[in-house]
Short mmCIF file of C-alpha atoms in Angstrom, two decimals:
data_model
loop_
_atom_site.label_atom_id
_atom_site.label_comp_id
_atom_site.label_asym_id
_atom_site.label_seq_id
_atom_site.Cartn_x
_atom_site.Cartn_y
_atom_site.Cartn_z
CA MET L 1 42.67 90.93 -67.07
CA SER L 2 44.47 90.47 -63.83
CA PHE L 3 42.83 88.99 -60.56
CA GLY L 4 45.89 88.96 -58.30
CA GLN L 5 46.26 92.65 -57.63
CA GLY L 6 44.30 95.23 -55.70
CA GLY L 7 43.76 93.56 -52.24
CA PRO L 8 44.35 90.56 -49.97
CA GLN L 9 44.11 87.17 -51.41
CA SER L 10 40.98 85.25 -50.41
CA GLN L 11 41.15 81.67 -49.10
CA TRP L 12 39.38 79.21 -51.32
CA ASP L 13 37.92 75.87 -50.38
CA PRO L 14 36.39 73.83 -53.15
CA TRP L 15 33.83 72.44 -50.60
CA THR L 16 32.76 75.85 -49.30
CA PRO L 17 30.17 77.66 -51.44
CA GLN L 18 30.79 81.29 -52.37
CA SER L 19 34.57 80.95 -51.84
CA GLN L 20 36.98 82.10 -54.65
CA GLN L 21 40.29 80.69 -55.65
CA PRO L 22 43.26 83.02 -56.22
CA GLN L 23 44.38 83.31 -59.80
CA SER L 24 47.80 81.96 -59.02
CA GLN L 25 46.24 78.72 -57.73
CA GLN L 26 43.74 78.50 -60.57
CA SER L 27 46.52 78.31 -63.04
CA GLN L 28 48.15 75.51 -61.01
CA GLN L 29 45.07 73.18 -60.47
CA PRO L 30 44.56 70.49 -63.11
CA TRP L 31 40.89 71.29 -63.41
CA ASN L 32 40.90 71.80 -67.16
CA SER L 33 40.31 68.81 -69.31
CA GLY L 34 42.25 70.43 -72.13
CA ASN L 35 39.34 72.10 -73.76
CA GLY L 36 40.67 75.53 -72.71
CA ASP L 37 37.65 76.70 -70.65
CA ASP L 38 37.26 77.27 -66.84
CA THR L 39 35.13 74.14 -66.06
CA PRO L 40 36.37 72.26 -62.87
CA ASP L 41 37.77 68.75 -63.17
CA TRP L 42 34.87 66.92 -61.51
CA ALA L 43 36.59 63.54 -61.76
CA ALA L 44 39.54 64.71 -59.73
CA LEU L 45 37.28 66.25 -57.12
CA ALA L 46 35.32 63.01 -56.79
CA GLU L 47 38.50 60.98 -56.31
CA ALA L 48 39.68 63.34 -53.57
CA SER L 49 36.32 63.16 -51.80
CA GLU L 50 36.30 59.38 -51.96
CA ALA L 51 39.78 59.20 -50.49
CA ARG L 52 38.80 61.39 -47.55
CA ALA L 53 35.62 59.32 -46.91
CA LYS L 54 37.64 56.10 -47.02
CA ARG L 55 40.09 57.45 -44.44
CA ARG L 56 37.17 58.44 -42.19
CA ARG L 57 35.64 54.95 -42.42
CA LEU L 58 38.94 53.31 -41.56
CA PHE L 59 39.24 55.58 -38.53
CA LEU L 60 35.76 54.73 -37.28
CA ILE L 61 36.30 50.99 -37.79
CA GLY L 62 39.62 51.12 -35.99
CA GLY L 63 38.14 53.08 -33.10
CA GLY L 64 35.26 50.60 -32.75
CA ALA L 65 37.66 47.68 -32.64
CA LEU L 66 39.66 49.34 -29.91
CA ALA L 67 36.48 50.01 -27.90
CA THR L 68 35.41 46.36 -28.27
CA VAL L 69 38.78 45.15 -27.06
CA ALA L 70 38.59 47.52 -24.09
CA ILE L 71 35.09 46.31 -23.11
CA ALA L 72 36.10 42.65 -23.46
CA GLY L 73 39.07 43.29 -21.23
CA ALA L 74 36.88 44.95 -18.61
CA VAL L 75 34.48 41.98 -18.63
CA ALA L 76 37.35 39.56 -18.24
CA VAL L 77 38.67 41.55 -15.29
CA ALA L 78 35.18 41.56 -13.74
CA VAL L 79 34.87 37.77 -14.09
CA VAL L 80 38.22 37.19 -12.44
CA SER L 81 37.46 39.68 -9.68
CA ALA L 82 34.10 38.05 -8.91
CA GLY L 83 35.86 34.84 -8.08
CA GLY L 84 38.16 36.46 -5.54
CA SER L 85 41.63 35.00 -5.61
CA ASP L 86 40.41 31.75 -7.19
CA GLN L 87 40.98 31.13 -10.87
CA ALA L 88 38.10 30.30 -13.19
CA SER L 89 37.89 26.60 -13.96
CA ASP L 90 38.01 25.32 -17.51
CA GLY L 91 36.99 21.84 -16.39
CA PRO L 92 33.80 20.08 -17.47
CA SER L 93 30.50 20.73 -15.74
CA SER L 94 30.78 17.40 -13.90
CA GLN L 95 33.35 19.06 -11.64
CA LEU L 96 30.81 21.57 -10.32
CA PRO L 97 29.59 21.15 -6.69
CA SER L 98 26.82 18.61 -6.25
CA THR L 99 23.35 19.80 -5.29
CA ALA L 100 23.90 18.37 -1.79
CA ASP L 101 26.64 20.98 -1.27
CA ILE L 102 24.45 23.91 -2.29
CA PRO L 103 22.29 25.50 0.44
CA SER L 104 18.63 25.04 -0.29
CA ALA L 105 15.68 27.23 0.67
CA THR L 106 13.72 24.03 1.31
CA ALA L 107 16.22 22.50 3.71
CA THR L 108 14.76 20.45 6.55
CA GLU L 109 13.83 22.58 9.54
CA PRO L 110 15.36 21.68 12.90
CA SER L 111 13.28 19.26 14.88
CA PHE L 112 12.74 19.16 18.62
CA ALA L 113 12.07 16.27 20.91
CA PRO L 114 8.30 15.94 21.46
CA THR L 115 7.03 16.80 24.87
CA SER L 116 3.92 15.43 26.51
CA ALA L 117 2.01 16.19 29.64
CA PRO L 118 2.03 13.54 32.33
CA PRO L 119 -0.91 11.16 32.12
CA PRO L 120 -3.92 12.17 34.21
CA LEU L 121 -4.38 10.45 37.53
CA ASP L 122 -6.77 7.52 37.45
CA PRO L 123 -9.63 8.09 39.93
CA LYS L 124 -10.07 4.37 40.37
CA ASP L 125 -6.55 4.10 41.81
CA PHE L 126 -7.66 6.20 44.78
CA VAL L 127 -10.55 3.88 45.68
CA SER L 128 -8.74 0.61 44.99
CA SER L 129 -6.44 0.54 48.01
CA VAL L 130 -6.74 1.61 51.64
CA LYS L 131 -3.28 3.20 51.29
CA LYS L 132 -4.60 5.81 48.83
CA ASP L 133 -8.26 6.01 49.84
CA LYS L 134 -7.81 8.42 52.75
CA ALA L 135 -10.89 10.65 52.42
CA PRO L 136 -13.44 10.62 55.27
CA LEU L 137 -16.14 7.99 54.89
CA SER L 138 -19.62 7.66 56.40
CA PRO L 139 -23.17 6.81 55.19
CA ASP L 140 -24.14 10.50 55.08
CA LEU L 141 -20.97 11.44 53.15
CA LEU L 142 -21.45 8.65 50.65
CA PHE L 143 -25.21 9.23 50.37
CA PRO L 144 -25.77 12.93 51.18
CA GLY L 145 -29.01 14.90 51.34
CA THR L 146 -32.56 13.96 52.28
CA GLN L 147 -33.74 12.66 48.94
CA LEU L 148 -32.44 11.32 45.65
CA THR L 149 -33.65 12.15 42.14
CA MET L 150 -32.93 9.67 39.36
CA GLY L 151 -34.44 10.78 36.10
CA GLU L 152 -38.00 11.76 36.92
CA THR L 153 -38.22 9.59 40.02
CA VAL L 154 -37.66 11.01 43.50
CA TYR L 155 -36.69 8.73 46.39
CA LYS L 156 -36.92 9.78 50.01
CA LYS L 157 -33.91 9.06 52.15
CA GLY L 158 -34.57 6.99 55.31
CA PRO L 159 -32.36 5.52 58.04
CA THR L 160 -28.60 4.95 57.78
CA ALA L 161 -26.19 2.58 59.55
CA ASP L 162 -22.43 2.00 59.78
CA THR L 163 -21.43 -1.48 60.99
CA ARG L 164 -17.87 -2.65 61.75
CA THR L 165 -18.90 -6.31 61.98
CA CYS L 166 -19.99 -6.77 58.38
CA GLY L 167 -21.63 -10.18 58.88
CA SER L 168 -24.17 -8.80 61.34
CA ALA L 169 -25.64 -6.53 58.61
CA ALA L 170 -26.07 -9.36 56.10
CA GLN L 171 -28.10 -12.57 55.87
CA ALA L 172 -28.16 -16.01 54.28
CA THR L 173 -24.79 -16.69 52.55
CA LEU L 174 -23.49 -13.11 52.50
CA PRO L 175 -22.05 -12.94 56.07
CA LYS L 176 -19.65 -15.78 55.32
CA VAL L 177 -18.52 -14.12 52.06
CA LEU L 178 -17.86 -10.81 53.78
CA ASP L 179 -15.96 -12.33 56.67
CA ALA L 180 -13.87 -14.58 54.41
CA ASN L 181 -12.68 -11.62 52.36
CA LYS L 182 -12.01 -9.47 55.45
CA CYS L 183 -14.71 -6.83 55.11
CA THR L 184 -13.92 -3.94 57.49
CA ARG L 185 -17.14 -1.91 57.34
CA LEU L 186 -20.66 -2.17 55.96
CA LEU L 187 -22.48 1.11 55.36
CA ARG L 188 -26.24 0.99 54.75
CA VAL L 189 -28.99 3.46 53.76
CA THR L 190 -32.66 2.99 52.87
CA TYR L 191 -34.67 4.95 50.27
CA THR L 192 -38.43 4.75 49.73
CA LYS L 193 -40.96 5.70 47.10
CA GLY L 194 -44.55 4.95 47.99
CA ASP L 195 -44.77 1.36 49.23
CA THR L 196 -41.42 0.45 47.67
CA ALA L 197 -38.25 0.42 49.76
CA VAL L 198 -34.61 -0.26 48.87
CA THR L 199 -31.66 -0.77 51.20
CA VAL L 200 -28.19 -0.17 49.73
CA GLY L 201 -25.22 -1.80 51.49
CA VAL L 202 -21.60 -0.83 50.69
CA ALA L 203 -18.97 -3.26 52.02
CA VAL L 204 -15.45 -1.85 52.45
CA PHE L 205 -12.27 -3.92 51.94
CA ASP L 206 -8.59 -3.06 52.10
CA SER L 207 -7.93 -3.88 48.42
CA GLU L 208 -9.68 -4.17 45.09
CA ALA L 209 -8.73 -7.83 44.90
CA GLN L 210 -10.69 -8.60 48.07
CA ALA L 211 -13.78 -6.74 46.86
CA THR L 212 -13.64 -8.45 43.49
CA LYS L 213 -13.35 -11.89 45.10
CA ALA L 214 -16.22 -11.12 47.44
CA LYS L 215 -18.44 -10.31 44.48
CA LYS L 216 -17.35 -13.53 42.77
CA ASP L 217 -18.08 -15.61 45.89
CA THR L 218 -21.69 -14.44 46.25
CA ASP L 219 -24.75 -16.33 45.02
CA LYS L 220 -28.50 -15.70 44.73
CA ARG L 221 -28.89 -16.06 48.51
CA SER L 222 -26.20 -13.52 49.38
CA ILE L 223 -28.40 -10.67 50.59
CA VAL L 224 -27.73 -7.49 52.57
CA ARG L 225 -30.07 -7.10 55.56
CA SER L 226 -32.81 -4.51 54.98
CA LEU L 227 -32.69 -1.40 57.19
CA SER L 228 -35.94 -0.03 58.62
CA GLY L 229 -36.83 2.63 61.19
CA GLY L 230 -37.34 6.36 61.12
CA GLY L 231 -40.78 6.03 59.60
CA VAL L 232 -39.86 3.09 57.34
CA THR L 233 -41.65 -0.15 58.26
CA SER L 234 -39.89 -3.49 58.19
CA PHE L 235 -39.60 -5.04 54.73
CA CYS L 236 -37.96 -8.03 53.08
CA THR L 237 -37.92 -10.04 56.33
CA GLY L 238 -40.15 -12.88 55.17
CA ALA L 239 -41.43 -11.84 51.73
CA VAL L 240 -39.73 -12.42 48.38
CA CYS L 241 -37.47 -9.46 47.46
CA ARG L 242 -35.10 -8.63 44.65
CA SER L 243 -31.32 -8.23 45.26
CA THR L 244 -28.23 -7.12 43.25
CA THR L 245 -24.45 -7.44 43.76
CA ASN L 246 -21.53 -5.55 42.20
CA SER L 247 -18.12 -4.02 42.99
CA TYR L 248 -15.87 -1.09 42.11
CA GLY L 249 -12.38 -0.56 43.46
CA ARG L 250 -12.15 -1.79 47.05
CA TYR L 251 -15.93 -1.57 47.51
CA ALA L 252 -18.61 -4.20 46.97
CA TYR L 253 -22.18 -2.88 46.91
CA PHE L 254 -25.50 -4.67 47.32
CA THR L 255 -29.20 -3.79 47.14
CA VAL L 256 -32.34 -5.45 48.44
CA ALA L 257 -35.70 -4.05 47.24
CA GLY L 258 -39.29 -4.99 48.12
CA PHE L 259 -42.64 -3.81 49.36
CA THR L 260 -43.22 -2.25 52.77
CA ASN L 261 -46.71 -3.85 52.87
CA GLY L 262 -45.24 -7.35 52.91
CA LYS L 263 -46.14 -8.39 49.35
CA ASP L 264 -43.80 -10.58 47.35
CA VAL L 265 -41.85 -9.15 44.44
CA THR L 266 -42.73 -10.75 41.10
CA GLU L 267 -41.55 -10.27 37.54
CA LYS L 268 -44.40 -7.79 37.10
CA SER L 269 -43.10 -5.58 39.93
CA THR L 270 -41.38 -3.18 37.54
CA GLY L 271 -41.28 -0.34 40.08
CA VAL L 272 -39.26 -2.49 42.50
CA PHE L 273 -36.82 -3.54 39.79
CA ARG L 274 -36.36 0.05 38.66
CA ALA L 275 -35.81 1.27 42.25
CA GLY L 276 -33.18 -1.41 42.89
CA ASP L 277 -31.36 -0.52 39.63
CA ASP L 278 -31.48 3.21 40.39
CA LEU L 279 -29.94 2.78 43.85
CA ALA L 280 -27.25 0.41 42.55
CA GLU L 281 -26.35 2.97 39.88
CA PHE L 282 -26.23 5.75 42.46
CA ALA L 283 -23.93 3.73 44.73
CA PHE L 284 -21.53 3.17 41.82
CA ARG L 285 -21.52 6.88 40.92
CA GLN L 286 -20.83 7.92 44.50
CA ILE L 287 -17.88 5.56 44.86
CA ARG L 288 -16.46 6.76 41.55
CA ARG L 289 -16.93 10.43 42.51
CA ARG L 290 -15.03 9.69 45.71
CA GLY L 291 -12.08 8.56 43.59
CA GLU L 292 -12.39 11.57 41.26
CA ALA L 293 -12.34 14.02 44.16
CA GLN L 294 -9.18 12.49 45.62
CA ALA L 295 -7.44 12.31 42.21
CA SER L 296 -8.23 15.99 41.59
CA ALA L 297 -6.91 16.99 45.00
CA ALA L 298 -3.71 15.00 44.42
CA ALA L 299 -3.18 16.62 41.01
CA GLU L 300 -3.59 20.13 42.43
CA GLY L 301 -1.29 19.37 45.31
#
């Protein structure tokens, strides 16, 4: 039987199913094991397959090695490029920059010189010297209105006086004290409540030192002369009365309080004591307010 005649020869691949080998090749392949039949030599086929698989593995391994080398080279180039023209250092870590050379997000913020507003003007400075105390002055300016309310007590304002010869508006030892310390003016005003009357006297000096010394020089007999008139009867001219003395800035202020009916003041005369204290407090407040007004005007100017 012949298989090589009668048409084109077919291509045969032992790994492709349904393919046929030409008879001329069949007789040349060592597929027979010598037993004379047509059974393929499976051992030879297995060896050929193993050889091809081995070659494929070697190719894949070689390709992977080349890819690894290429990647490593790219990384090395990137490292060198990141450093610019500088070369990477192989030195120990102790050669790295110290932390003081590395900018920090918590670096100290710039500081500025503190600024402060000028100190406020002291109101007392404006009533401590004639050079600064320039505001108008009179009994009605220092003691304005027609009455005075202190707490729940209302005092009616009476006569006023402004004396340039201070000694003439004082009695006992006070005239000598005022003259010795060069008093320039003595302003007086009288307030009444019922049968109680109080005269407040404010002595004016050129300096705080003179007013302070005048206060120090007084004694229990240094009394301002009571001021009557304008509906206020004479008081404290022969009866026992209560007096006070104090000073603030270039002003010394005095009070004399008693009864308009001629009675003597005793320790039980609480109304008289309270009236004298109220008018002394009011005199102090008015002198201080005078300084505050002038300090405020100076600050605004």
